[in-house]
């Protein structure tokens, strides 16, 4: 089959070249966007008198007929189609005859592939934000449920300070909140329509790019034709948003893996989100959490791939840019699935409160609080820190806890301290006293939950 661009060629394309060159295998995913873009384009051509009104109408009907045939599997694309743009255009000409040849007036595949990708990505961003919003709502629900339940807070994976489980949930809530914000920023910046930029320099025909932008739901047309066909930074921004968010998911997934271990025993991941071993009958493995941790690798790879493709490419369009699609599709699919799996797994996960309580007595979790009690009594914090350090040492030597130290022992450590100056150092009292803004006290966590809830409710749909 001769290509639509075959006029100046004397030989058919080499078979291997055809396969190497074709993007139809993956860009067919954007067939709906391609047809929407073509309909907007030909509507504008009709309004501007560049094609006759009835010709525009026939082309639109033809395009709708092709959309139907693609969606019910009647049209199967192959390498002869090269890409989705030519696949649809050649079908259109076959369907409605010569008038179909007018569709490609005042546009190029260089702007066409970009309008398709921007529309596709806008749709997917809306979908991904929807999934992140769902994840946030699950987090808020769990945070409320566990707002008073105390657990071990770690730094360096060493027992550090007592915190509430709700507090952990709200930490992740903030990360995903920023992920949503980043996606919204990306969406805002990319919401301009490149259609009509043509190959690189615009056109001599009296087009109306504002009109096509409006029909397709963009905020306006892109400013510079050459930039319009060469820019892929909206994809890079998206991939970087995806990488950061997948990194957040992978961090929590990692915590799930060790919380679920025999050593920690903090959680019991629902059976429906675990798998077994083909040899060890007793095993119940947290595979979903591990996969989530692993999937981040491919998304980083997708970002690195496109950064590398774009590096050093001169203006304007280069065929290198065709490599902007598969990684992006992969990142969209991976990120979407990961959010969904994680949200569902989270919803089904409960904490083993008794087991966690048993660990709270280990690791001197209240050491900082004692130092703060001393500081409140006028001992400079740096000295209070040293006193508590000596108390820890004494406890370790005796194999006891702070409350077991006698008056004499305390006096030897520092004469300014005694049993009453320790204050209430029960783990519960320590947590409840951490009421500083953003702190872990249940009342403060509930404030964070309320603030997060009103932010989530105030989110508006992207246009
Ligand atoms: N399939 C191409 C891509 O995705 C479309 C643009 C082709 N343009 C060209 N001049 N060869 O980048």
XYZ file of C-alpha atoms and ligand atoms in Angstrom:
475
model
C 0.000 0.000 0.000
C 1.429 3.373 -1.003
C 1.823 5.767 1.882
C -0.156 9.026 2.076
C 3.192 10.823 1.821
C 4.448 8.683 -1.078
C 4.394 11.319 -3.887
C 8.122 11.926 -4.198
C 9.173 8.316 -3.626
C 10.097 5.771 -6.252
C 10.510 2.757 -3.997
C 8.306 1.127 -1.401
C 9.572 1.219 2.170
C 11.764 -1.646 3.237
C 9.745 -4.100 5.344
C 12.043 -3.781 8.372
C 12.037 -0.008 8.066
C 8.253 -0.038 8.040
C 8.185 -1.882 11.330
C 10.920 0.189 12.920
C 9.264 3.417 11.836
C 5.685 2.614 12.810
C 4.101 3.980 15.978
C 0.652 2.543 15.256
C 1.297 -0.361 17.653
C 1.120 2.051 20.573
C -0.370 5.370 19.416
C -3.634 3.643 18.446
C -4.467 4.119 22.103
C -5.198 7.766 21.251
C -7.649 7.098 18.411
C -10.520 8.860 20.167
C -8.430 11.965 20.768
C -7.192 11.861 17.167
C -10.763 11.792 15.882
C -11.873 14.546 18.270
C -8.944 16.670 17.091
C -9.808 16.047 13.432
C -13.464 16.914 13.989
C -12.523 20.178 15.709
C -10.058 20.962 12.937
C -12.467 20.354 10.068
C -15.261 22.204 11.902
C -12.949 25.220 12.006
C -11.947 24.736 8.341
C -15.667 24.803 7.462
C -16.352 27.901 9.555
C -13.410 29.722 8.000
C -14.498 28.798 4.466
C -11.266 26.844 3.903
C -13.421 23.834 3.022
C -17.116 23.992 2.137
C -19.585 23.483 5.001
C -21.100 20.347 3.439
C -17.630 18.901 2.870
C -16.811 19.474 6.534
C -20.048 17.746 7.518
C -19.294 14.726 5.334
C -15.819 14.454 6.815
C -17.221 14.634 10.341
C -19.761 11.893 9.582
C -17.009 9.773 8.073
C -14.822 10.255 11.139
C -17.661 9.251 13.463
C -18.276 6.136 11.367
C -14.595 5.232 11.692
C -14.684 5.820 15.448
C -17.511 3.290 15.691
C -15.692 0.761 13.552
C -12.516 1.054 15.624
C -14.366 0.741 18.916
C -16.186 -2.433 17.842
C -13.026 -3.987 16.444
C -14.003 -3.724 12.803
C -10.881 -1.772 11.954
C -7.614 -3.479 12.861
C -4.559 -1.297 12.329
C -1.227 -2.661 11.065
C 2.273 -1.364 10.230
C 1.114 -0.177 6.829
C -0.885 2.463 8.698
C 2.397 3.810 10.142
C 0.693 5.848 12.842
C -2.795 6.544 14.151
C -3.060 9.801 12.201
C -2.504 8.162 8.832
C -4.393 5.058 9.865
C -7.517 7.131 10.398
C -6.986 9.490 7.456
C -6.532 6.663 4.960
C -9.649 4.890 6.342
C -11.541 8.174 6.015
C -10.597 8.540 2.367
C -11.604 4.929 1.749
C -14.901 5.551 3.549
C -16.041 8.867 2.022
C -13.874 9.264 -1.072
C -11.863 12.242 -2.309
C -13.454 14.792 -0.005
C -11.605 13.029 2.832
C -8.375 14.280 1.290
C -9.259 17.803 2.464
C -9.002 16.949 6.162
C -5.254 17.401 6.353
C -5.390 21.025 5.145
C -3.481 23.410 7.433
C -2.199 20.841 9.868
C 0.614 18.333 10.117
C 1.158 15.142 12.018
C 3.653 17.114 14.066
C 0.922 19.203 15.677
C -1.643 16.408 15.413
C 0.303 13.934 17.532
C 0.765 16.646 20.135
C -2.869 17.591 20.344
C -3.680 13.890 20.743
C -1.134 13.420 23.498
C -2.193 16.530 25.372
C -5.853 15.538 25.265
C -5.007 11.988 26.298
C -2.862 13.175 29.182
C -5.426 15.707 30.369
C -8.006 12.926 30.553
C -5.612 10.640 32.415
C -4.583 13.394 34.839
C -8.234 13.886 35.754
C -8.547 10.134 36.283
C -5.368 9.918 38.368
C -6.414 12.858 40.535
C -9.726 11.042 41.089
C -7.831 7.969 42.285
C -5.550 10.009 44.538
C -8.607 11.719 45.996
C -10.055 8.288 46.752
C -6.779 7.241 48.396
C -6.855 10.431 50.491
C -10.403 9.688 51.612
C -9.355 6.195 52.734
C -6.416 7.715 54.602
C -8.679 10.214 56.400
C -11.061 7.452 57.447
C -8.241 5.332 58.857
C -6.548 8.323 60.477
C -9.747 9.054 62.389
C -10.126 5.419 63.420
C -6.547 5.289 64.726
C -6.254 8.879 65.967
C -5.770 7.781 69.603
C -3.840 4.568 69.072
C -0.213 4.894 70.064
C 2.632 3.212 68.231
C 6.387 3.408 67.992
C 7.807 6.251 65.924
C 11.139 5.469 64.297
C 14.167 7.368 63.106
C 16.983 5.281 61.587
C 14.556 2.362 62.143
C 15.350 2.741 65.862
C 12.676 3.393 68.456
C 12.467 7.182 68.635
C 9.274 8.680 70.049
C 5.739 7.509 70.695
C 3.267 8.706 68.062
C -0.277 7.878 67.051
C -1.089 5.692 64.076
C -3.423 8.444 62.850
C -0.392 10.734 62.777
C 1.414 8.378 60.366
C -1.632 8.331 58.121
C -1.744 12.112 58.083
C 1.954 12.294 57.157
C 1.228 10.303 54.000
C -1.910 12.359 53.458
C 0.300 15.452 53.037
C 2.542 13.697 50.500
C -0.361 12.668 48.290
C -1.878 16.111 48.720
C 1.259 17.624 47.205
C 1.133 14.982 44.441
C -2.363 16.190 43.560
C -1.170 19.800 43.633
C 1.723 18.988 41.304
C -0.627 17.271 38.859
C -2.924 20.286 38.904
C -0.018 22.600 38.136
C 1.090 20.330 35.296
C -2.443 20.287 33.942
C -2.688 24.081 34.036
C 0.564 24.569 32.172
C -0.147 21.955 29.500
C -3.720 23.068 28.880
C -2.890 24.867 25.615
C -3.671 23.544 22.161
C -0.877 22.969 19.605
C -3.306 22.157 16.769
C -2.747 24.392 13.736
C 0.951 24.909 14.442
C 1.348 22.656 11.388
C 4.802 21.250 10.576
C 6.691 23.983 12.470
C 5.864 27.450 11.161
C 2.105 27.913 10.937
C 0.212 28.235 7.664
C -0.731 30.683 4.918
C -4.374 29.566 5.160
C -6.809 31.685 7.233
C -7.177 29.267 10.161
C -8.578 30.095 13.577
C -6.504 28.327 16.203
C -8.411 29.934 19.055
C -11.536 28.251 17.767
C -10.059 24.726 17.629
C -8.587 25.249 21.086
C -12.016 26.226 22.346
C -13.800 23.270 20.712
C -11.307 20.860 22.253
C -11.606 22.360 25.742
C -8.166 23.954 25.986
C -7.618 27.301 27.696
C -6.243 28.665 24.398
C -3.760 27.923 21.602
C -0.018 27.500 22.211
C 1.944 30.654 21.363
C 4.786 29.605 19.104
C 4.366 27.052 16.322
C 7.908 25.736 16.486
C 7.742 25.260 20.252
C 4.300 23.666 19.901
C 5.597 20.756 17.827
C 8.877 20.344 19.711
C 7.857 20.685 23.341
C 7.631 17.560 25.432
C 8.168 19.180 28.797
C 4.522 18.673 29.749
C 5.175 14.915 29.439
C 8.368 15.262 31.443
C 6.519 17.176 34.145
C 3.886 14.470 34.262
C 6.543 11.741 34.451
C 8.273 13.578 37.225
C 4.950 13.967 39.091
C 4.434 10.237 38.580
C 7.936 9.397 39.793
C 7.562 11.458 42.958
C 4.156 9.999 43.734
C 5.313 6.435 43.041
C 8.231 7.122 45.373
C 5.707 8.096 48.074
C 3.733 4.913 47.454
C 6.904 2.837 47.557
C 7.890 4.314 50.925
C 4.589 3.349 52.505
C 4.677 -0.013 50.741
C 8.079 -0.610 52.331
C 6.615 0.156 55.755
C 3.824 -2.310 55.025
C 6.390 -4.994 54.257
C 8.127 -4.662 57.575
C 5.017 -3.913 59.614
C 3.710 -7.203 58.245
C 6.840 -9.182 59.179
C 6.940 -11.612 62.118
C 9.486 -9.325 63.780
C 7.187 -6.298 63.755
C 3.754 -7.883 63.611
C 2.100 -4.437 63.506
C -0.371 -5.331 60.776
C -1.933 -8.300 59.168
C -2.465 -7.600 55.468
C -5.754 -9.048 54.260
C -5.441 -12.516 52.682
C -6.909 -11.190 49.449
C -3.893 -8.897 49.084
C -1.215 -11.505 49.757
C 0.109 -14.571 47.976
C 1.472 -17.914 49.128
C 4.622 -19.887 48.461
C 4.716 -22.836 46.088
C 6.980 -24.746 48.473
C 6.535 -23.345 52.004
C 2.938 -24.073 53.012
C 2.921 -21.649 55.924
C 3.874 -18.567 53.910
C 1.692 -15.510 53.406
C 3.723 -12.941 51.543
C 3.020 -9.196 51.171
C 3.539 -9.361 47.403
C 1.339 -6.371 46.563
C 3.354 -4.117 48.841
C 6.591 -5.459 47.376
C 5.355 -4.989 43.823
C 4.353 -1.428 44.604
C 7.841 -0.872 45.949
C 9.261 -2.367 42.765
C 7.002 -0.657 40.251
C 8.505 2.722 41.025
C 11.595 1.567 39.105
C 9.843 1.459 35.768
C 8.298 4.890 36.258
C 11.698 6.411 37.074
C 12.900 4.604 33.941
C 10.122 6.191 31.887
C 11.185 9.644 33.108
C 14.869 9.003 32.429
C 14.081 7.608 28.983
C 12.235 10.716 27.845
C 14.733 13.108 29.431
C 17.410 11.300 27.455
C 15.387 11.291 24.222
C 14.890 15.047 24.456
C 18.436 15.941 25.374
C 20.245 17.812 22.614
C 17.425 17.584 20.051
C 17.470 20.667 17.809
C 14.357 22.608 16.811
C 11.881 21.730 15.470
C 10.291 18.244 15.117
C 12.633 15.243 15.067
C 11.534 11.646 14.751
C 13.189 10.971 18.101
C 10.076 12.558 19.573
C 7.950 9.595 18.556
C 9.653 7.879 21.503
C 7.626 10.131 23.840
C 4.660 7.775 23.995
C 5.295 4.246 25.258
C 7.007 5.323 28.469
C 4.270 7.821 29.167
C 1.565 5.197 28.620
C 3.479 2.814 30.859
C 3.755 5.425 33.608
C 0.036 6.245 33.346
C -0.942 2.566 33.583
C 1.499 1.790 36.375
C 0.666 4.812 38.487
C -3.088 4.360 38.104
C -2.983 0.690 39.058
C -0.594 1.331 41.936
C -2.818 3.981 43.531
C -5.854 1.729 43.261
C -4.127 -1.344 44.667
C -2.608 0.624 47.496
C -5.874 2.354 48.443
C -7.724 -0.972 48.514
C -4.984 -2.693 50.507
C -4.954 0.177 52.991
C -8.689 -0.012 53.414
C -8.472 -3.703 54.279
C -5.550 -3.396 56.697
C -5.989 -3.259 60.470
C -3.343 -2.822 63.166
C -2.536 -5.369 65.884
C -2.894 -2.935 68.769
C -1.927 -5.387 71.522
C 1.282 -6.338 69.784
C 2.192 -2.684 69.247
C 1.442 -1.838 72.891
C 3.921 -4.449 74.040
C 6.687 -2.714 72.076
C 6.000 0.708 73.519
C 7.947 -0.079 76.682
C 11.108 -0.739 74.690
C 13.626 1.857 73.560
C 12.997 4.667 76.052
C 10.433 6.320 73.771
C 9.687 8.961 76.444
C 13.307 10.129 76.864
C 12.795 13.365 74.930
C 9.663 14.144 76.936
C 11.580 13.825 80.228
C 14.235 16.176 78.902
C 11.438 18.612 77.998
C 9.985 18.293 81.528
C 13.380 19.240 82.947
C 13.650 22.125 80.494
C 10.265 23.405 81.683
C 11.744 23.442 85.215
C 14.553 25.725 84.085
C 17.334 23.247 83.294
C 18.846 24.294 79.948
C 17.756 21.726 77.330
C 21.311 20.736 76.432
C 21.961 19.831 80.091
C 18.584 18.123 80.410
C 19.494 16.038 77.357
C 22.729 14.942 79.036
C 20.924 14.102 82.303
C 18.415 11.887 80.518
C 21.292 10.308 78.604
C 22.835 9.311 81.942
C 19.457 8.030 83.129
C 19.238 5.816 80.027
C 22.686 4.471 80.774
C 21.717 3.706 84.399
C 18.528 1.969 83.257
C 20.413 -0.109 80.719
C 22.927 -1.196 83.368
C 20.149 -2.219 85.739
C 17.835 -3.544 83.029
C 15.030 -1.289 84.219
C 12.849 1.593 83.076
C 12.992 5.312 83.972
C 10.270 4.973 86.626
C 12.289 2.280 88.404
C 15.223 4.593 89.133
C 15.362 5.415 92.850
C 15.598 8.908 94.351
C 19.246 8.180 95.242
C 20.108 7.079 91.743
C 18.486 10.208 90.293
C 20.336 12.456 92.768
C 23.651 10.864 91.811
C 22.905 11.501 88.119
C 22.087 15.152 88.811
C 21.103 16.798 92.050
C 18.497 18.980 90.351
C 16.289 15.987 89.503
C 14.097 13.684 91.552
C 11.046 11.527 91.020
C 8.586 14.433 91.023
C 10.590 16.417 88.501
C 10.169 13.546 86.041
C 6.460 14.419 85.824
C 3.955 12.136 84.152
C 6.053 10.175 81.710
C 3.536 7.525 80.790
C 3.603 7.002 77.023
C -0.010 8.149 76.795
C 0.680 11.393 78.670
C 3.730 12.074 76.502
C 1.768 11.659 73.282
C -1.168 13.699 74.522
C 1.149 16.541 75.465
C 2.667 16.861 71.986
C 0.124 19.453 70.974
C 2.465 21.757 69.036
C 1.124 22.649 65.576
C 1.633 19.599 63.362
C 2.445 17.416 66.396
C 1.269 13.910 67.207
C -1.234 14.522 70.051
C -4.638 13.023 69.183
C -6.293 16.430 69.413
C -3.733 17.870 66.988
C -4.077 14.873 64.643
C -7.847 15.467 64.657
C -7.220 19.095 63.705
C -5.047 17.860 60.818
C -7.799 15.462 59.780
C -10.383 18.261 59.815
C -8.117 20.546 57.822
C -7.382 17.761 55.325
C -11.060 16.929 55.004
C -12.026 20.493 54.169
C -9.196 20.752 51.631
C -10.340 17.514 49.988
C -13.934 18.696 49.879
C -12.909 22.030 48.372
C -11.122 20.426 45.406
C -12.752 21.399 42.140
C -12.964 19.328 38.978
C -10.376 20.299 36.368
C -11.811 21.785 33.201
N 4.094 9.248 14.633
C 4.746 10.527 14.753
C 5.073 10.869 16.205
O 4.453 10.351 17.037
C 3.869 11.599 14.190
C 4.596 12.724 13.638
C 5.345 12.320 12.435
N 5.891 13.425 11.758
C 6.843 13.309 10.852
N 7.230 14.367 10.302
N 7.382 12.157 10.567
O 5.951 11.631 16.495
